[in-house]
Tab-separated table of C-alpha atoms in Angstrom:
chain	number	residue	atom	x	y	z
A	1	MET	CA	45.117	4.697	-14.833
A	2	ARG	CA	45.958	7.382	-12.467
A	3	LEU	CA	49.308	9.628	-12.800
A	4	GLY	CA	50.188	8.815	-9.348
A	5	SER	CA	50.197	5.086	-9.633
A	6	LEU	CA	52.937	4.834	-12.228
A	7	LYS	CA	56.466	4.150	-11.314
A	8	HIS	CA	59.084	5.835	-13.531
A	9	SER	CA	63.054	5.689	-13.942
A	10	THR	CA	65.270	8.644	-14.288
A	11	SER	CA	65.329	8.144	-18.122
A	12	GLU	CA	63.172	10.706	-19.817
A	13	SER	CA	61.830	7.981	-22.161
A	14	LYS	CA	59.996	6.243	-19.108
A	15	TRP	CA	58.014	9.137	-18.787
A	16	GLN	CA	56.118	8.858	-21.962
A	17	PRO	CA	53.357	6.631	-20.576
A	18	ILE	CA	52.112	9.707	-18.658
A	19	CYS	CA	51.708	11.785	-21.587
A	20	SER	CA	49.560	9.120	-23.246
A	21	LEU	CA	47.232	9.231	-20.298
A	22	PRO	CA	43.657	10.885	-20.738
A	23	VAL	CA	43.809	14.626	-19.900
A	24	PRO	CA	42.854	15.340	-16.385
A	25	VAL	CA	39.185	16.548	-15.418
A	26	HIS	CA	40.471	20.212	-15.426
A	27	VAL	CA	41.126	20.064	-19.084
A	28	ALA	CA	38.338	17.555	-20.043
A	29	LYS	CA	35.750	20.001	-18.918
A	30	LEU	CA	36.513	22.003	-21.932
A	31	LYS	CA	34.506	19.469	-23.932
A	32	LEU	CA	37.638	18.064	-25.825
A	33	PRO	CA	37.593	14.686	-27.750
A	34	ALA	CA	37.694	11.677	-25.626
A	35	SER	CA	40.797	10.250	-27.449
A	36	LEU	CA	42.757	13.449	-26.542
A	37	ARG	CA	45.991	12.757	-24.477
A	38	LEU	CA	47.884	14.991	-22.160
A	39	ARG	CA	50.683	15.181	-24.721
A	40	ASP	CA	48.460	16.735	-27.207
A	41	VAL	CA	47.256	19.495	-24.812
A	42	LEU	CA	50.758	20.318	-23.905
A	43	ARG	CA	52.469	20.198	-27.316
A	44	VAL	CA	49.548	21.894	-29.426
A	45	GLY	CA	47.495	23.776	-26.942
A	46	VAL	CA	43.899	23.476	-25.703
A	47	ARG	CA	42.738	26.135	-28.185
A	48	ALA	CA	43.391	23.838	-31.124
A	49	TYR	CA	40.913	21.211	-29.813
A	50	ALA	CA	38.486	23.185	-27.579
A	51	THR	CA	34.813	23.401	-28.924
A	52	ALA	CA	33.567	25.458	-25.888
A	53	PRO	CA	35.125	28.318	-23.690
A	54	SER	CA	36.306	27.026	-20.287
A	55	THR	CA	33.759	26.911	-17.621
A	56	GLU	CA	36.338	25.557	-15.174
A	57	SER	CA	35.603	27.130	-11.623
A	58	HIS	CA	37.833	26.703	-8.730
A	59	THR	CA	34.969	27.941	-6.228
A	60	VAL	CA	32.861	26.218	-3.678
A	61	PRO	CA	29.270	26.658	-2.937
A	62	SER	CA	28.538	29.793	-1.078
A	63	GLY	CA	28.566	28.970	2.831
A	64	ALA	CA	30.233	25.803	2.608
A	65	GLY	CA	33.285	26.894	4.429
A	66	VAL	CA	36.855	26.423	4.152
A	67	ASN	CA	37.642	23.093	2.471
A	68	PHE	CA	41.176	21.867	1.633
A	69	GLU	CA	40.061	18.286	0.673
A	70	LEU	CA	42.079	17.581	-2.635
A	71	SER	CA	40.309	16.277	-5.547
A	72	ASP	CA	41.456	13.093	-7.425
A	73	GLU	CA	42.921	15.384	-10.071
A	74	GLN	CA	44.743	17.230	-7.521
A	75	ARG	CA	46.186	14.201	-5.843
A	76	GLU	CA	47.301	13.157	-9.321
A	77	TYR	CA	49.374	16.293	-10.048
A	78	GLN	CA	50.756	16.146	-6.612
A	79	GLN	CA	51.932	12.515	-6.967
A	80	LEU	CA	53.184	13.251	-10.449
A	81	ALA	CA	55.347	16.194	-9.292
A	82	ARG	CA	56.474	14.109	-6.083
A	83	LYS	CA	57.772	11.488	-8.439
A	84	PHE	CA	59.370	14.008	-10.843
A	85	ALA	CA	61.013	15.668	-7.812
A	86	ARG	CA	62.453	12.512	-6.434
A	87	GLU	CA	63.596	10.950	-9.665
A	88	GLU	CA	64.503	13.848	-11.845
A	89	ILE	CA	65.495	16.647	-9.509
A	90	ILE	CA	67.078	15.283	-6.410
A	91	PRO	CA	69.824	13.489	-8.324
A	92	VAL	CA	70.991	16.551	-10.129
A	93	ALA	CA	70.482	19.276	-7.498
A	94	PRO	CA	73.854	18.959	-5.918
A	95	HIS	CA	75.637	19.499	-9.446
A	96	HIS	CA	73.475	22.532	-10.163
A	97	ASP	CA	74.061	23.875	-6.587
A	98	ARG	CA	77.851	23.552	-7.049
A	99	THR	CA	78.267	24.878	-10.551
A	100	GLY	CA	75.248	27.357	-10.802
A	101	GLU	CA	74.529	25.824	-14.032
A	102	TYR	CA	70.881	26.566	-15.320
A	103	PRO	CA	68.736	23.355	-15.221
A	104	TRP	CA	67.438	23.494	-18.565
A	105	ASP	CA	67.232	19.730	-18.991
A	106	VAL	CA	65.014	19.559	-15.755
A	107	ILE	CA	63.019	22.336	-17.079
A	108	LYS	CA	62.341	20.913	-20.603
A	109	LYS	CA	61.065	17.696	-18.873
A	110	ALA	CA	58.705	19.483	-16.378
A	111	TRP	CA	57.506	21.508	-19.309
A	112	GLU	CA	56.757	18.159	-21.322
A	113	LEU	CA	54.884	16.908	-18.238
A	114	GLY	CA	52.750	20.220	-17.682
A	115	LEU	CA	54.423	20.845	-14.370
A	116	ILE	CA	55.169	24.403	-15.666
A	117	ASN	CA	53.039	27.173	-16.774
A	118	MET	CA	49.996	25.474	-15.250
A	119	HIS	CA	48.051	28.592	-14.744
A	120	ILE	CA	48.139	29.905	-18.352
A	121	PRO	CA	44.446	30.253	-19.472
A	122	ALA	CA	42.918	27.604	-21.798
A	123	GLU	CA	42.491	30.255	-24.497
A	124	GLN	CA	46.127	30.509	-24.854
A	125	GLY	CA	46.870	26.696	-24.765
A	126	GLY	CA	47.293	26.465	-20.990
A	127	LEU	CA	45.728	24.167	-18.401
A	128	ASN	CA	44.231	27.153	-16.569
A	129	LEU	CA	44.535	25.686	-13.076
A	130	GLY	CA	44.036	27.281	-9.790
A	131	ILE	CA	46.603	28.702	-7.327
A	132	MET	CA	46.173	25.618	-5.044
A	133	ASP	CA	46.891	23.533	-7.912
A	134	THR	CA	50.204	25.393	-8.342
A	135	CYS	CA	50.835	25.077	-4.672
A	136	LEU	CA	50.611	21.421	-4.548
A	137	VAL	CA	53.274	21.251	-7.534
A	138	THR	CA	55.468	23.822	-6.168
A	139	GLU	CA	55.999	22.140	-2.641
A	140	GLU	CA	56.894	18.877	-4.018
A	141	LEU	CA	59.189	20.375	-6.515
A	142	ALA	CA	60.845	22.635	-3.755
A	143	TYR	CA	61.302	19.582	-1.616
A	144	ALA	CA	63.904	18.223	-4.212
A	145	CYS	CA	65.645	21.785	-4.736
A	146	THR	CA	64.277	25.207	-4.166
A	147	GLY	CA	66.904	26.559	-6.616
A	148	ILE	CA	65.347	24.490	-9.511
A	149	GLN	CA	61.861	25.004	-8.233
A	150	THR	CA	62.554	28.859	-8.179
A	151	ALA	CA	63.699	28.788	-11.657
A	152	ILE	CA	60.449	27.163	-12.721
A	153	GLU	CA	58.191	29.380	-10.459
A	154	ALA	CA	59.828	32.485	-11.776
A	155	ASN	CA	57.669	32.013	-14.833
A	156	SER	CA	54.544	32.323	-12.797
A	157	LEU	CA	55.598	35.673	-11.466
A	158	GLY	CA	56.672	36.939	-14.755
A	159	GLN	CA	53.263	35.845	-16.497
A	160	MET	CA	50.945	36.819	-13.882
A	161	PRO	CA	50.879	40.544	-14.799
A	162	VAL	CA	49.988	39.433	-18.336
A	163	ILE	CA	47.521	36.970	-17.306
A	164	LEU	CA	45.755	39.759	-14.887
A	165	ALA	CA	45.825	42.630	-17.309
A	166	GLY	CA	46.912	41.633	-20.715
A	167	ASN	CA	44.328	42.090	-23.690
A	168	LYS	CA	43.858	38.975	-25.941
A	169	ALA	CA	46.488	39.789	-28.282
A	170	GLN	CA	48.967	40.149	-25.534
A	171	LYS	CA	48.042	36.874	-23.988
A	172	ASP	CA	48.118	35.086	-27.278
A	173	LYS	CA	51.596	36.512	-28.287
A	174	PHE	CA	53.387	36.284	-25.014
A	175	LEU	CA	51.641	33.320	-23.103
A	176	GLY	CA	50.711	31.381	-26.257
A	177	ARG	CA	54.383	30.869	-27.032
A	178	MET	CA	55.266	29.482	-23.971
A	179	MET	CA	52.985	26.367	-24.509
A	180	GLU	CA	54.575	25.736	-27.881
A	181	GLU	CA	58.089	25.279	-26.528
A	182	PRO	CA	59.870	25.623	-23.107
A	183	LEU	CA	60.485	29.389	-22.801
A	184	MET	CA	61.232	31.413	-19.634
A	185	CYS	CA	60.132	34.974	-18.703
A	186	ALA	CA	61.146	37.248	-15.833
A	187	TYR	CA	59.471	39.900	-13.559
A	188	CYS	CA	61.709	43.235	-13.754
A	189	VAL	CA	60.662	45.500	-10.838
A	190	THR	CA	63.536	45.464	-8.311
A	191	GLU	CA	66.424	47.971	-8.652
A	192	PRO	CA	69.653	48.717	-6.911
A	193	VAL	CA	68.039	51.270	-4.950
A	194	ALA	CA	64.445	50.078	-4.877
A	195	GLY	CA	63.605	46.612	-3.285
A	196	SER	CA	60.991	47.013	-0.615
A	197	ASP	CA	60.444	50.620	-1.540
A	198	VAL	CA	58.765	49.736	-4.866
A	199	ALA	CA	57.819	53.528	-5.257
A	200	GLY	CA	61.455	54.327	-5.330
A	201	ILE	CA	61.823	52.882	-8.769
A	202	LYS	CA	64.034	55.041	-11.159
A	203	THR	CA	63.544	53.334	-14.376
A	204	LYS	CA	61.713	55.609	-16.638
A	205	ALA	CA	59.858	55.152	-19.857
A	206	VAL	CA	59.076	58.251	-22.129
A	207	LYS	CA	56.470	58.157	-24.639
A	208	LYS	CA	57.434	59.115	-28.197
A	209	GLY	CA	54.575	58.809	-30.671
A	210	ASN	CA	53.272	55.211	-30.613
A	211	GLU	CA	56.362	54.056	-28.653
A	212	TYR	CA	58.061	54.341	-25.327
A	213	VAL	CA	61.786	54.522	-24.616
A	214	ILE	CA	62.881	52.783	-21.582
A	215	ASN	CA	66.154	53.440	-19.575
A	216	GLY	CA	67.129	52.242	-16.128
A	217	GLN	CA	68.504	49.281	-14.364
A	218	LYS	CA	66.785	46.278	-12.550
A	219	MET	CA	68.436	44.092	-10.112
A	220	TRP	CA	68.046	40.552	-8.749
A	221	ILE	CA	65.892	39.532	-11.511
A	222	THR	CA	65.256	35.631	-11.462
A	223	ASN	CA	65.587	34.089	-14.945
A	224	GLY	CA	66.963	37.540	-16.212
A	225	GLY	CA	69.753	35.780	-18.376
A	226	VAL	CA	67.335	33.021	-19.891
A	227	ALA	CA	64.097	34.886	-20.349
A	228	ASN	CA	62.429	35.212	-23.649
A	229	TRP	CA	60.504	38.514	-22.477
A	230	TYR	CA	60.237	40.606	-19.357
A	231	PHE	CA	57.540	42.337	-17.536
A	232	VAL	CA	59.117	45.745	-16.754
A	233	LEU	CA	57.601	48.282	-14.337
A	234	ALA	CA	58.762	51.998	-15.027
A	235	ARG	CA	58.040	55.186	-14.077
A	236	THR	CA	55.930	57.176	-16.740
A	237	SER	CA	55.215	60.451	-14.730
A	238	ASP	CA	57.702	63.273	-13.903
A	239	ASP	CA	55.750	64.488	-11.142
A	240	PRO	CA	57.438	63.578	-8.004
A	241	LYS	CA	54.297	64.134	-6.111
A	242	MET	CA	52.200	61.720	-7.965
A	243	SER	CA	51.512	58.502	-6.162
A	244	ALA	CA	52.741	55.300	-7.021
A	245	GLY	CA	49.430	54.071	-8.068
A	246	LYS	CA	49.492	56.521	-10.889
A	247	ALA	CA	53.138	57.115	-11.727
A	248	PHE	CA	54.066	53.764	-13.000
A	249	THR	CA	53.334	51.652	-16.021
A	250	GLY	CA	53.689	47.982	-16.941
A	251	PHE	CA	55.245	46.816	-20.248
A	252	VAL	CA	55.948	43.541	-21.867
A	253	VAL	CA	59.541	43.831	-23.339
A	254	GLU	CA	61.115	41.308	-25.929
A	255	ARG	CA	64.332	40.121	-24.720
A	256	ASP	CA	66.095	40.679	-28.040
A	257	THR	CA	65.216	44.330	-27.979
A	258	PRO	CA	68.078	46.311	-28.889
A	259	GLY	CA	69.317	47.967	-25.633
A	260	ILE	CA	68.831	45.303	-23.243
A	261	THR	CA	72.015	43.920	-21.503
A	262	PRO	CA	71.830	41.150	-18.904
A	263	GLY	CA	74.619	41.485	-16.190
A	264	ARG	CA	76.550	38.480	-14.903
A	265	LYS	CA	74.868	35.890	-13.201
A	266	GLU	CA	75.120	36.434	-9.248
A	267	MET	CA	76.530	33.638	-7.313
A	268	ASN	CA	74.114	33.736	-4.302
A	269	MET	CA	74.586	32.078	-0.853
A	270	GLY	CA	71.670	29.501	-1.895
A	271	GLN	CA	69.168	28.637	-4.808
A	272	ARG	CA	72.152	28.727	-7.108
A	273	ALA	CA	70.512	26.787	-9.803
A	274	SER	CA	68.220	29.885	-10.450
A	275	ASP	CA	69.521	32.552	-12.813
A	276	THR	CA	69.757	35.854	-11.063
A	277	ARG	CA	71.060	39.040	-12.692
A	278	GLY	CA	70.848	42.665	-12.993
A	279	ILE	CA	69.582	44.031	-16.287
A	280	THR	CA	70.260	47.301	-17.908
A	281	PHE	CA	67.964	48.976	-20.242
A	282	GLU	CA	69.417	51.769	-22.473
A	283	ASP	CA	66.989	53.477	-24.729
A	284	VAL	CA	65.020	50.305	-25.303
A	285	VAL	CA	62.277	51.134	-27.773
A	286	VAL	CA	58.832	49.332	-26.967
A	287	PRO	CA	55.699	49.851	-28.871
A	288	ALA	CA	52.726	51.213	-27.153
A	289	GLU	CA	50.789	47.991	-27.923
A	290	ASN	CA	52.876	46.288	-25.331
A	291	VAL	CA	51.623	48.505	-22.546
A	292	LEU	CA	49.621	46.448	-19.881
A	293	GLY	CA	46.218	47.774	-18.975
A	294	ALA	CA	47.015	51.329	-19.474
A	295	GLU	CA	49.577	54.102	-18.668
A	296	GLY	CA	49.758	54.605	-14.842
A	297	MET	CA	48.266	51.107	-14.149
A	298	GLY	CA	51.642	49.326	-13.601
A	299	PHE	CA	51.929	49.450	-9.914
A	300	LYS	CA	48.472	48.036	-9.208
A	301	ILE	CA	49.272	45.262	-11.701
A	302	ALA	CA	52.641	44.550	-10.308
A	303	MET	CA	51.271	44.300	-6.579
A	304	GLY	CA	48.311	42.549	-7.709
A	305	ALA	CA	50.456	39.758	-9.176
A	306	PHE	CA	51.839	39.063	-5.571
A	307	ASP	CA	48.589	37.950	-4.215
A	308	LYS	CA	48.653	35.303	-6.944
A	309	THR	CA	52.438	34.330	-6.592
A	310	ARG	CA	52.969	34.510	-2.809
A	311	PRO	CA	51.055	31.462	-2.040
A	312	PRO	CA	53.267	29.319	-4.190
A	313	VAL	CA	56.223	31.026	-2.809
A	314	ALA	CA	54.798	29.921	0.681
A	315	ALA	CA	54.515	26.276	-0.732
A	316	GLY	CA	58.144	26.413	-1.682
A	317	ALA	CA	59.168	27.235	1.661
A	318	THR	CA	56.967	24.466	3.227
A	319	GLY	CA	58.501	22.008	0.878
A	320	LEU	CA	62.039	22.991	1.942
A	321	ALA	CA	60.904	22.823	5.732
A	322	GLN	CA	59.322	19.330	4.905
A	323	ARG	CA	62.620	18.035	3.471
A	324	ALA	CA	64.548	19.349	6.689
A	325	LEU	CA	62.102	17.612	8.723
A	326	ASP	CA	62.269	14.347	6.992
A	327	GLU	CA	66.177	14.644	6.738
A	328	ALA	CA	66.358	15.305	10.442
A	329	THR	CA	63.973	12.569	11.414
A	330	LYS	CA	65.761	9.755	9.448
A	331	TYR	CA	69.340	10.864	10.615
A	332	SER	CA	67.971	10.939	14.296
A	333	MET	CA	66.793	7.436	13.899
A	334	GLU	CA	70.247	6.285	12.653
A	335	ARG	CA	72.631	8.253	14.708
A	336	LYS	CA	73.611	6.969	18.207
A	337	THR	CA	75.106	8.892	21.138
A	338	MET	CA	75.429	7.609	24.813
A	339	GLY	CA	74.101	4.378	23.791
A	340	LYS	CA	70.843	5.415	22.070
A	341	LEU	CA	69.471	6.863	19.236
A	342	ILE	CA	69.488	10.506	19.362
A	343	CYS	CA	65.811	10.571	18.431
A	344	GLU	CA	65.251	9.046	21.953
A	345	HIS	CA	66.819	12.088	23.731
A	346	GLN	CA	64.202	14.340	24.688
A	347	MET	CA	65.607	17.543	23.567
A	348	VAL	CA	66.035	16.157	20.003
A	349	ALA	CA	62.551	14.801	19.999
A	350	GLN	CA	61.231	18.151	21.104
A	351	ILE	CA	63.246	19.831	18.256
A	352	LEU	CA	61.471	17.452	15.792
A	353	ALA	CA	58.083	18.100	17.164
A	354	ASP	CA	58.531	21.792	16.787
A	355	MET	CA	59.716	21.364	13.342
A	356	ALA	CA	56.620	19.430	12.631
A	357	ILE	CA	54.290	22.045	14.033
A	358	GLY	CA	56.074	24.542	11.824
A	359	VAL	CA	55.537	22.479	8.703
A	360	GLU	CA	51.910	21.751	9.262
A	361	SER	CA	51.170	25.400	10.264
A	362	SER	CA	52.946	26.638	7.147
A	363	ARG	CA	51.128	24.070	4.790
A	364	LEU	CA	47.709	25.154	6.320
A	365	ALA	CA	48.438	28.937	5.894
A	366	THR	CA	49.406	28.338	2.320
A	367	TYR	CA	46.522	26.353	1.539
A	368	ARG	CA	44.228	29.035	3.120
A	369	SER	CA	45.890	31.741	1.042
A	370	ALA	CA	45.656	29.724	-2.229
A	371	TRP	CA	41.986	28.626	-1.637
A	372	GLU	CA	40.954	32.481	-0.801
A	373	ILE	CA	42.241	33.555	-4.129
A	374	ASP	CA	40.783	30.516	-5.945
A	375	GLN	CA	37.339	31.511	-4.475
A	376	GLY	CA	37.943	34.825	-6.222
A	377	ARG	CA	38.297	36.783	-3.058
A	378	ARG	CA	41.133	39.173	-2.306
A	379	ASN	CA	43.770	37.453	-0.362
A	380	THR	CA	46.567	39.893	0.513
A	381	TYR	CA	46.184	39.406	4.188
A	382	TYR	CA	46.286	35.633	4.070
A	383	ALA	CA	49.032	35.552	1.193
A	384	SER	CA	51.284	37.738	3.477
A	385	ILE	CA	50.795	35.493	6.547
A	386	ALA	CA	51.492	32.353	4.584
A	387	LYS	CA	54.625	34.009	3.026
A	388	ALA	CA	56.008	35.342	6.363
A	389	LEU	CA	55.107	32.019	8.469
A	390	ALA	CA	56.336	29.656	5.848
A	391	GLY	CA	59.510	31.652	5.228
A	392	ASP	CA	60.441	31.762	8.984
A	393	TRP	CA	59.551	28.185	9.572
A	394	ALA	CA	61.629	27.165	6.498
A	395	ASN	CA	64.720	28.879	7.964
A	396	LYS	CA	64.074	27.563	11.561
A	397	CYS	CA	63.562	23.879	10.279
A	398	ALA	CA	66.731	24.146	8.184
A	399	THR	CA	68.639	25.436	10.988
A	400	ASP	CA	67.318	22.897	13.471
A	401	ALA	CA	68.130	20.058	10.892
A	402	VAL	CA	71.621	21.317	10.832
A	403	GLN	CA	71.794	21.168	14.544
A	404	ILE	CA	70.519	17.767	14.796
A	405	PHE	CA	73.163	16.602	12.301
A	406	GLY	CA	75.678	18.295	14.419
A	407	GLY	CA	79.299	18.627	12.757
A	408	ASN	CA	77.925	16.506	9.634
A	409	GLY	CA	75.196	19.128	9.046
A	410	PHE	CA	77.869	21.849	8.635
A	411	ASN	CA	79.432	19.777	5.736
A	412	GLN	CA	78.517	19.695	1.943
A	413	ASP	CA	78.421	15.768	1.983
A	414	TYR	CA	75.146	16.013	3.793
A	415	PRO	CA	71.845	17.680	2.420
A	416	VAL	CA	70.883	19.847	5.278
A	417	GLU	CA	73.573	22.328	4.527
A	418	LYS	CA	72.352	23.387	1.256
A	419	LEU	CA	68.927	23.414	2.841
A	420	MET	CA	70.085	26.103	5.251
A	421	ARG	CA	71.645	28.128	2.488
A	422	ASP	CA	68.657	27.933	0.411
A	423	ALA	CA	65.961	28.851	2.980
A	424	LYS	CA	67.273	32.366	3.804
A	425	ILE	CA	65.920	33.883	0.430
A	426	TYR	CA	62.397	33.119	1.638
A	427	GLN	CA	62.688	35.993	4.082
A	428	ILE	CA	63.845	38.206	1.291
A	429	TYR	CA	62.394	37.895	-2.143
A	430	GLU	CA	58.832	38.755	-3.126
A	431	GLY	CA	58.433	40.926	-0.143
A	432	THR	CA	60.608	40.593	2.992
A	433	ALA	CA	59.598	39.082	6.143
A	434	GLN	CA	59.415	42.553	7.479
A	435	ILE	CA	57.312	43.760	4.640
A	436	GLN	CA	54.909	41.004	5.042
A	437	ARG	CA	54.282	42.074	8.677
A	438	VAL	CA	53.738	45.664	7.490
A	439	ILE	CA	51.138	44.412	5.040
A	440	ILE	CA	49.400	42.143	7.501
A	441	SER	CA	49.248	44.930	10.115
A	442	ARG	CA	47.788	47.406	7.669
A	443	GLU	CA	45.018	44.958	6.493
A	444	LEU	CA	44.290	44.130	10.153
A	445	LEU	CA	43.955	47.697	11.147
A	446	ASN	CA	41.916	48.545	7.979
A	447	ARG	CA	39.466	45.845	9.070
A	448	ALA	CA	39.272	47.171	12.548
A	449	MET	CA	38.355	50.795	11.277
A	450	GLY	CA	35.823	49.259	8.972
A	451	LYS	CA	37.803	50.168	5.791
């Protein structure tokens, strides 16, 4: 039976049949017992059952060209995420938007179903899925509520430096625990005076024996108040002339370390379900064993994470744009003016057509950026294109949806008002729309010069 063929109610107990299904092919390739069920994998971890290391490859044969055809397993994940989003997230999204309450209940259910932490390696108990797989799920969750989706996806950003640069002990310790229970983590890079200018980070880490002492302040940290641990980028060189590529070091820091003080939850314009805070580090002592890679590698690790996480951010923006298009289309087929449905007015039809163009082009750009990284290729150029394009179109589609709704679109009783507020952050976080264009132009010119 396929995951997507099941119907479920909003009761958590009704989801139990899913967790009794055979594991998807992605996990089955690990040579696990035939009797193994998905719940066993999610609760206990692949490492408890595996008899051979993962040989899963997300690549296609050389010369086969770009291929976005989804496998049966990918369609199953996509359909599972779609059902979950419609039945578990959409009904509670207005409450979390109104109150700013963190969506723990939704996150716990998503964790049970394997819709969170999808990319954690098999050796640490994860499903070891590709970026395309994550994008498929992310778009569906974002369709329902980008605030809740961002809270879920922030784990990916926090985990990615550990996945990319952590040693086995670090991965076992910090990633393994996230497969045992629903825990969150956070990526602590941005500071009050250092957003797009990452090289301007002031947080310092001073080595004292086998430990580092961290002092500084981070800002706009998603999951900052609920994280179990943080990835922290700090300056370890006092030389003002040293390049960013050598001046910073990445650390994994336990949340309960003395000296860490999360600030108040920020009540933002949109995506209010996510937990965004400033965090102060005052004489925070971190063992040297928590350094990722080596001293001076932090900037490269932090930026490398974006190549993996920007495609899912673009997928989230695409999900919001798709929701805006669907809501606007539905409303235009119900609302009448001047004796006919507003979708029959040429100007409204043109707006809908432009929205559809934006959604489809955003999705294709997202798929290309995810496909490139899953082939093992550097995707910085495509990831920035996807992030910039999808972020811009999410904002335009949300604005156009409000316009089609007219006065009703400006009212909280209708869904597009929230979409418009939620969309703006896609042009800001994980690199502003302007920074993406800086990256794109740099990559373009480097190619032209043969670099």
